[in-house]
CSV table of C-alpha atoms in Angstrom, one decimal:
chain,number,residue,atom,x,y,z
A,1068,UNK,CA,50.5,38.4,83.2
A,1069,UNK,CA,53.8,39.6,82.2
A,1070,UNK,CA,54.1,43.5,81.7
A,1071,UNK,CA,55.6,45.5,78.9
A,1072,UNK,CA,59.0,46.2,80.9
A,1073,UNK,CA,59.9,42.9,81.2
A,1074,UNK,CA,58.7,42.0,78.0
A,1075,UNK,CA,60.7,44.3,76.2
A,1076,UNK,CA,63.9,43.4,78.2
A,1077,UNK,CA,63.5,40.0,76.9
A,1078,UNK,CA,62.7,41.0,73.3
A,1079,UNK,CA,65.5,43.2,73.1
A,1080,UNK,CA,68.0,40.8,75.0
A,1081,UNK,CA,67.2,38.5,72.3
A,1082,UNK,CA,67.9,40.5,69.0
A,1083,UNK,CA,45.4,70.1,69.2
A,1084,UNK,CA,44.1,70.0,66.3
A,1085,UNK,CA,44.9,70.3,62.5
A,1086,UNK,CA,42.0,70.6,60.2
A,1087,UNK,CA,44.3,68.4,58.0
A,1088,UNK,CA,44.7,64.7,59.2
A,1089,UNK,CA,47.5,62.6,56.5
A,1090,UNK,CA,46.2,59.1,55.6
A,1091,UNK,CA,43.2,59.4,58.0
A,1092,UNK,CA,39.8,61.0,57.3
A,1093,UNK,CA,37.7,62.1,60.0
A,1094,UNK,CA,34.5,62.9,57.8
A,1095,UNK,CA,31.8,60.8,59.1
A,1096,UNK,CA,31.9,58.2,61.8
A,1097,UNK,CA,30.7,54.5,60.3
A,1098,UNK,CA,27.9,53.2,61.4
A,1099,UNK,CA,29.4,49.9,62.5
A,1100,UNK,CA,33.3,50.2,63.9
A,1101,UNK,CA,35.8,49.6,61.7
A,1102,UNK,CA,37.9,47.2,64.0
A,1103,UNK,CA,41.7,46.3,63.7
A,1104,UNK,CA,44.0,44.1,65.8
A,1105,UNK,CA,46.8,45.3,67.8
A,1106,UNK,CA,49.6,42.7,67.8
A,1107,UNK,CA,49.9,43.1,71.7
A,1108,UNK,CA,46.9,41.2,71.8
A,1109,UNK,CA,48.5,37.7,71.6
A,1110,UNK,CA,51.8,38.9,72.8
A,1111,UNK,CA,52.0,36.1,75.4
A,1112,UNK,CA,51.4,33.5,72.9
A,1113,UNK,CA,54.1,35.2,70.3
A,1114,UNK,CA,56.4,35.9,72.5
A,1115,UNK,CA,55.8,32.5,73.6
A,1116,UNK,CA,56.8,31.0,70.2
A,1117,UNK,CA,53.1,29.6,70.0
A,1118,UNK,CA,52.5,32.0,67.6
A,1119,UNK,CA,54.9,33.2,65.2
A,1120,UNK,CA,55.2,37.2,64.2
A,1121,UNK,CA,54.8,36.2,60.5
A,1122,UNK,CA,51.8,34.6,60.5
A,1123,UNK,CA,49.9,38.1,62.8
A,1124,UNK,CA,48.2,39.2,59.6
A,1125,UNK,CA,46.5,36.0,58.7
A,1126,UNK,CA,46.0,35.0,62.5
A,1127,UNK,CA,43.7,38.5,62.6
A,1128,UNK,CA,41.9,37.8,59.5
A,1129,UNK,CA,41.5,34.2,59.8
A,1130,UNK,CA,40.8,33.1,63.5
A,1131,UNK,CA,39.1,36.6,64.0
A,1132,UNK,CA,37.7,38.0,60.6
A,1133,UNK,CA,39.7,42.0,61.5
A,1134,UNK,CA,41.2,42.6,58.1
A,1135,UNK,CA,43.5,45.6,59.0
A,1136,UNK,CA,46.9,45.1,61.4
A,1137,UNK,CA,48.7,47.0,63.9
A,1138,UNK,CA,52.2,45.9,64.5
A,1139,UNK,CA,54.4,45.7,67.9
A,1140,UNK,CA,57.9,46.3,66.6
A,1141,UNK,CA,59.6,44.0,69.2
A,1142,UNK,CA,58.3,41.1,67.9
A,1143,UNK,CA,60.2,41.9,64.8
A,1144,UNK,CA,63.6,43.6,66.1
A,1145,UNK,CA,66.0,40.9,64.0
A,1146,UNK,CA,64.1,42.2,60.8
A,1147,UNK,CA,64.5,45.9,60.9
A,1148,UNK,CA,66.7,45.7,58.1
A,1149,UNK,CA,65.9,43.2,56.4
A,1150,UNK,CA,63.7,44.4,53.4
A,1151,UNK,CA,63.3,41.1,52.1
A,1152,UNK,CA,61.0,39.9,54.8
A,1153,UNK,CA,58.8,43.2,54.8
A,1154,UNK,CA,58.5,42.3,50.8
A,1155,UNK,CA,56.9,39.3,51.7
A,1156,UNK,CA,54.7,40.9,54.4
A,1157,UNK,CA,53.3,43.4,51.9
A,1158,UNK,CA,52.6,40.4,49.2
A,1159,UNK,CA,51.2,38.7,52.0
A,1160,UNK,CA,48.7,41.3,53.4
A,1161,UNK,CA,47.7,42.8,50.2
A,1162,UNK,CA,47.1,39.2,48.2
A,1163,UNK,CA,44.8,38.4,51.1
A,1164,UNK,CA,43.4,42.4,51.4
A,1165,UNK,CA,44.6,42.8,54.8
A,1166,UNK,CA,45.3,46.4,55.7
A,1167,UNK,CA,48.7,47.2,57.3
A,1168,UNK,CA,47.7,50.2,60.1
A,1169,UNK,CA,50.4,51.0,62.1
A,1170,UNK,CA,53.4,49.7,64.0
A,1171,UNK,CA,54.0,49.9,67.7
A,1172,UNK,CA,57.4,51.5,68.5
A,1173,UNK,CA,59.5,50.4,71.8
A,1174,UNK,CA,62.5,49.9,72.9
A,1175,UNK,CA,64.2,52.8,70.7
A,1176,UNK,CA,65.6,55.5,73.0
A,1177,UNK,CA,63.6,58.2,74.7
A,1178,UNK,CA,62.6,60.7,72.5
A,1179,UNK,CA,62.2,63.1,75.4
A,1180,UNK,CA,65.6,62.4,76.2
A,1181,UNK,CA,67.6,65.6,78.2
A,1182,UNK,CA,70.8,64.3,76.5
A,1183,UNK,CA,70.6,66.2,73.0
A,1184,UNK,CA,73.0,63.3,71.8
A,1185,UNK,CA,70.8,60.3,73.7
A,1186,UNK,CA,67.7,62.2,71.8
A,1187,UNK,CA,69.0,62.7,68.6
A,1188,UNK,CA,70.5,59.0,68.4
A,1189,UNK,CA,66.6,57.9,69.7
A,1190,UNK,CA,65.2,60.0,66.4
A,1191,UNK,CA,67.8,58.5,64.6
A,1192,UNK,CA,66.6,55.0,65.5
A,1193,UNK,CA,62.8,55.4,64.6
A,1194,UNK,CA,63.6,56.1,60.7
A,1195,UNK,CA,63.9,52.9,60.0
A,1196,UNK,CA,60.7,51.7,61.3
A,1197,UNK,CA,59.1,55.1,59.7
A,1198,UNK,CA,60.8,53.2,56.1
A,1199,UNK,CA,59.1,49.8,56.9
A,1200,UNK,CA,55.3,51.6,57.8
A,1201,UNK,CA,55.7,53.1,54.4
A,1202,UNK,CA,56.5,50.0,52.5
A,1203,UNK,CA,53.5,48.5,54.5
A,1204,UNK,CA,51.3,51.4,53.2
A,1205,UNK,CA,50.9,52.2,57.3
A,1206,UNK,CA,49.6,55.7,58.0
A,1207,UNK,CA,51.4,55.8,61.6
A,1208,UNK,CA,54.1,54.8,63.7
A,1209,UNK,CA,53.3,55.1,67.4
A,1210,UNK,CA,56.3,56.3,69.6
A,1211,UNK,CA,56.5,56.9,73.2
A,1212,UNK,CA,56.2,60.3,74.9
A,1213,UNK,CA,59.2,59.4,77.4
A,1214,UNK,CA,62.1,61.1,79.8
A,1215,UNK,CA,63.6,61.6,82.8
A,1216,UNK,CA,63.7,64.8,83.5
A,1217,UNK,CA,61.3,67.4,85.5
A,1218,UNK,CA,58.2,68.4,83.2
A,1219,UNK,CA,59.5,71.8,81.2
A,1220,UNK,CA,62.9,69.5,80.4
A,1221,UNK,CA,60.9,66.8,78.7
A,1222,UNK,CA,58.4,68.8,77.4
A,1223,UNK,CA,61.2,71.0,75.6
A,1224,UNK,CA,62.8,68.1,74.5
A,1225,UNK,CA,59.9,65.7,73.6
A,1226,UNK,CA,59.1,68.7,71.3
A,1227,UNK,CA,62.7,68.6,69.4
A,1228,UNK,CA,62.7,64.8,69.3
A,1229,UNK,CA,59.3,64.8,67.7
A,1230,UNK,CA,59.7,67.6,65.7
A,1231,UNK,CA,62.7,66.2,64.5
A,1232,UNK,CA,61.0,62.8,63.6
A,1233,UNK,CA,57.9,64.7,62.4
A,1234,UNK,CA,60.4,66.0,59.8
A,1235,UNK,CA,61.6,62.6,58.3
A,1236,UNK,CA,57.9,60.6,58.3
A,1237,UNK,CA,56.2,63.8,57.0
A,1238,UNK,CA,58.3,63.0,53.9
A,1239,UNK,CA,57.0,59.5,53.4
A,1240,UNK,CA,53.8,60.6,54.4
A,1241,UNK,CA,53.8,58.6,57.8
A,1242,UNK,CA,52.2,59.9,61.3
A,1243,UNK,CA,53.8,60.1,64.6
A,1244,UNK,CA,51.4,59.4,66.9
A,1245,UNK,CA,52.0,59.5,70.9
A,1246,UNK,CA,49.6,57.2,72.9
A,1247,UNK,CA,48.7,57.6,76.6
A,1248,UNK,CA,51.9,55.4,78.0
A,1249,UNK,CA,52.2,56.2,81.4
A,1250,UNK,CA,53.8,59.2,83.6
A,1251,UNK,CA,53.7,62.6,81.5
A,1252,UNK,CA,52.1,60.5,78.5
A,1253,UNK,CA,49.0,60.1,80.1
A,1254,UNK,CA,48.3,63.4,81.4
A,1255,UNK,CA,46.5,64.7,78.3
A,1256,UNK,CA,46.5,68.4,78.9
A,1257,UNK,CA,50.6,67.8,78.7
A,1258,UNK,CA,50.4,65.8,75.9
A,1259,UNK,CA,48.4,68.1,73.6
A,1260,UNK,CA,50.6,71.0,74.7
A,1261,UNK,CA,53.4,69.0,72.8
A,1262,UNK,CA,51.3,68.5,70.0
A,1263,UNK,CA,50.8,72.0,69.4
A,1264,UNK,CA,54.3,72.9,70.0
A,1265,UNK,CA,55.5,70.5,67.1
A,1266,UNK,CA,53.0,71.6,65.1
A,1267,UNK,CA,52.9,69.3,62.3
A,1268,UNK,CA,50.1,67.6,60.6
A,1269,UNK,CA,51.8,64.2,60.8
A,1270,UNK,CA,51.8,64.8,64.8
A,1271,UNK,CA,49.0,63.2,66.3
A,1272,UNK,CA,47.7,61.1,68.8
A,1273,UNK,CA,46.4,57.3,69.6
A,1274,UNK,CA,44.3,57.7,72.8
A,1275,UNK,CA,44.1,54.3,74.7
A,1276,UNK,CA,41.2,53.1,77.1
A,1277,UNK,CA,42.8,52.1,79.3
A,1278,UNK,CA,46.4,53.6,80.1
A,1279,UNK,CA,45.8,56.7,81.9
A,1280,UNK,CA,48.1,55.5,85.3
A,1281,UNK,CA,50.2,58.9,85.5
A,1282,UNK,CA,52.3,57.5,88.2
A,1283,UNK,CA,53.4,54.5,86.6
A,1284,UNK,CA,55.6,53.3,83.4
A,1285,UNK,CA,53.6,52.3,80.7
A,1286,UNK,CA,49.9,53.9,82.0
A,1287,UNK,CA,48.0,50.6,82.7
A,1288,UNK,CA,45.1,51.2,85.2
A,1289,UNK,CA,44.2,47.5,85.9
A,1290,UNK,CA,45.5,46.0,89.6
A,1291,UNK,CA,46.5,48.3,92.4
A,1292,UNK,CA,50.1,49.5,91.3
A,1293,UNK,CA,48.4,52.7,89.8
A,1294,UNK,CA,49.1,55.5,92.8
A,1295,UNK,CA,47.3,58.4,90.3
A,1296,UNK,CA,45.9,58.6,87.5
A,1297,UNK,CA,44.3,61.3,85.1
A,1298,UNK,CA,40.4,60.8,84.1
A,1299,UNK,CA,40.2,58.2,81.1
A,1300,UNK,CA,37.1,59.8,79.9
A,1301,UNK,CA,38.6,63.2,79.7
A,1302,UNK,CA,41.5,62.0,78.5
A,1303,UNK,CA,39.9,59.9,75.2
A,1304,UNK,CA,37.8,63.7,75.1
A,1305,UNK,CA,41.4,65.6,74.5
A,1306,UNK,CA,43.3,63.0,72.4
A,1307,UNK,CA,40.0,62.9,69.7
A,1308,UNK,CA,40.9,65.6,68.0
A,1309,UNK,CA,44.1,64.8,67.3
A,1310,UNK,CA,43.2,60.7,67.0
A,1311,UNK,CA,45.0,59.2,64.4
A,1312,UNK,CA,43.4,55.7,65.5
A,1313,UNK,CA,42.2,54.4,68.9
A,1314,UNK,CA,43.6,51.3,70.9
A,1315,UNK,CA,40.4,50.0,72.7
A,1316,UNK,CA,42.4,48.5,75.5
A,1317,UNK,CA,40.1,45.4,77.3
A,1318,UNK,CA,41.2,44.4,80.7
A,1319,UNK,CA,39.3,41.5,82.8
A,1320,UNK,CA,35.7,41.0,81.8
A,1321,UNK,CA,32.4,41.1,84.5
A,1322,UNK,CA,29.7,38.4,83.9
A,1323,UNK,CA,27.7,40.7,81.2
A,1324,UNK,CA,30.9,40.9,79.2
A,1325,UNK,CA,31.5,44.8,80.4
A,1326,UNK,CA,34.7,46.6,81.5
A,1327,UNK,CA,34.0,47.4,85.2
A,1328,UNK,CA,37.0,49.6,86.0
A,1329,UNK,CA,36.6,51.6,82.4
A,1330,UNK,CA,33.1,53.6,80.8
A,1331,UNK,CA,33.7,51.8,78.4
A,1332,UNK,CA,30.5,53.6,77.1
A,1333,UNK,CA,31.4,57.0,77.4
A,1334,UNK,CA,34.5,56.3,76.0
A,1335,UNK,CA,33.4,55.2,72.6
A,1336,UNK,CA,30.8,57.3,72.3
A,1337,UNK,CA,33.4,60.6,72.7
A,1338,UNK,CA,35.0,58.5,69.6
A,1339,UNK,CA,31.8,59.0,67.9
A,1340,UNK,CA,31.6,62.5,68.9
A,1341,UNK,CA,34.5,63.6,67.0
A,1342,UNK,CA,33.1,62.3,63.9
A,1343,UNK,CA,36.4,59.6,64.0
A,1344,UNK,CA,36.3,57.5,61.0
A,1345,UNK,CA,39.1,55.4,61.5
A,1346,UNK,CA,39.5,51.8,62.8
A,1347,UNK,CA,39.0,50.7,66.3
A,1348,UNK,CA,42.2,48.6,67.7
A,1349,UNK,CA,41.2,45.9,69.7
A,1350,UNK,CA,43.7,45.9,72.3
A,1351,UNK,CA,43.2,43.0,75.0
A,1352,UNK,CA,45.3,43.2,78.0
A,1353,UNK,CA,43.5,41.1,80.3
A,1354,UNK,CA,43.5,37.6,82.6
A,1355,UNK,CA,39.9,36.4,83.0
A,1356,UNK,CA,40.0,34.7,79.5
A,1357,UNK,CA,42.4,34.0,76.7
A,1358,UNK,CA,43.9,36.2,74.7
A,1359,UNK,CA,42.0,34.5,71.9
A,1360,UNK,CA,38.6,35.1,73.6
A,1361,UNK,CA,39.4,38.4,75.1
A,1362,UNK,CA,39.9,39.3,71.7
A,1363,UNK,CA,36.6,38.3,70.9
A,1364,UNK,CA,34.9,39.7,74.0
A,1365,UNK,CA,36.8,42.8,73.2
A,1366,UNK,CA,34.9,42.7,69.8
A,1367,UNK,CA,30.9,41.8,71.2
A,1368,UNK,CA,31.7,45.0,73.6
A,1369,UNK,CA,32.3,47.1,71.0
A,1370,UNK,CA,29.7,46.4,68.7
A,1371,UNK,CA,27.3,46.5,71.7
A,1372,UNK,CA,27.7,49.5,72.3
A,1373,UNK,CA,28.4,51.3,69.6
């Protein structure tokens, strides 16, 4: 299966907690999940050209009945700017009552950069997907918690560049949420001590299943690349009460349709726990099976056991 690196060197070769949670409402967990789609789902089959990036809203809804969205912003980097198209996605998603969640930011700088010019020019270049989540009616964008430097350097920093971009969505009333990504961004205690550094409402988090890999760009725990890595269980414990939505990343399936390398269990029932209300992104990353009927195996699990 082809990784996130090297997908995004294609893509872009070719074009704590706050008792106040903005555009989320952690009141009363649903009885039955809420379920969305994350976009990096099918990302073999759009990338591909299979599938085309348009069509994501009505692909979820139709072929898998999940009426709310989550977006991958390189499958769209030739339409930042282009307002025109995002018109047409908002008349498209709201005449069919498809809910636009969040997008998925890569690919835009580090915003843990050392280089106070490299780190303001990575802020810089997440405003414009903060404009599109708004037009969408998104509640997040989800950013990466990345840098090269020792841990106090990125930590300092990561808290400037977020605060920074904190500053900007908080005006159109848009999260910025970190999820577990690999290296620093998946050592939760870390994370949350960023969080309450920036200390802004729209600061949050999107804990994943299944990235927790602390040794290793972009977190995932599936195969034997992953030299350490922090406790998933844990770390889903110390994102929740900072959740501003939750990727349920699936890898490879066992015979009774469970996750063998995640407690999958545990997992969602610390989701429960913090009273989360939000939807549940189904996140398939696996081999085993399709990505159409991982997606839906990804769905049973969930509702099994929830």
């Amino acid at each position: 299966m082809e990784n996130r690196r090297s997908f995004l060197k294609k893509a872009a070769l070719a074009g704590a907690g706050f008792s106040f949670l903005p555009k989320t409402l952690n009141l009363l967990t649903p009885a039955k999940p809420l379920f969305s789609l994350a976009q990096w789902s099918l990302h073999r089959a759009f990338h591909s050209g299979e599938l085309a990036a348009a069509d994501f809203p009505l692909i979820s809804k139709n072929q898998f009945d999940i009426d709310a969205v989550e977006y991958v912003n390189s499958f769209y980097a030739d339409k930042k700017k282009d307002s025109a198209f995002w018109n047409e996605m908002l008349n498209k998603t709201k005449s069919e009552g498809i809910k636009n969640l969040l997008i998925m930011v890569d690919a835009e700088g580090e915003l843990g950069n050392a280089n106070s010019t490299a780190r303001k020019q990575a802020v810089q270049n997440h405003f414009g997907w903060v404009d599109i989540a708004a037009k969408l009616g998104c509640h997040s964008i989800r950013v990466n918690a990345f840098g090269d430097e020792n841990k106090t350097a990125i930590k300092n920093a990561l808290v400037d560049g977020l605060g920074s971009l904190c500053e900007y969505s908080e005006k159109a009333k848009i999260n910025v949420v970190i999820e577990n990504h690999g290296l620093y961004s998946s050592d939760a205690d870390f994370v949350v001590e960023v969080i309450k550094a920036v200390d802004n409402p729209y600061m949050g988090t999107l804990p994943d299943f299944g990235n927790w890999c602390t040794s290793e760009l972009w977190g995932s725990t599936n195969g034997e690349n992953c030299k350490t890595a922090y406790d998933h269980v844990q770390g889903v414990k110390k994102f929740m009460p900072y959740a501003k939505g939750v990727s349920a990343k699936t890898y490879d399936f066992d015979a009774q349709g469970n996750q063998p390398k995640l407690d999958y269990k545990t997992m969602l029932q610390a989701v429960k726990d913090a009273s989360y209300s939000g939807h549940i992104g189904i996140e398939y990353e696996g081999e085993n099976l399709s990505e159409a009927e991982g997606i839906k195996a990804s769905k049973r699990l969930i509702e099994r056991l929830w």
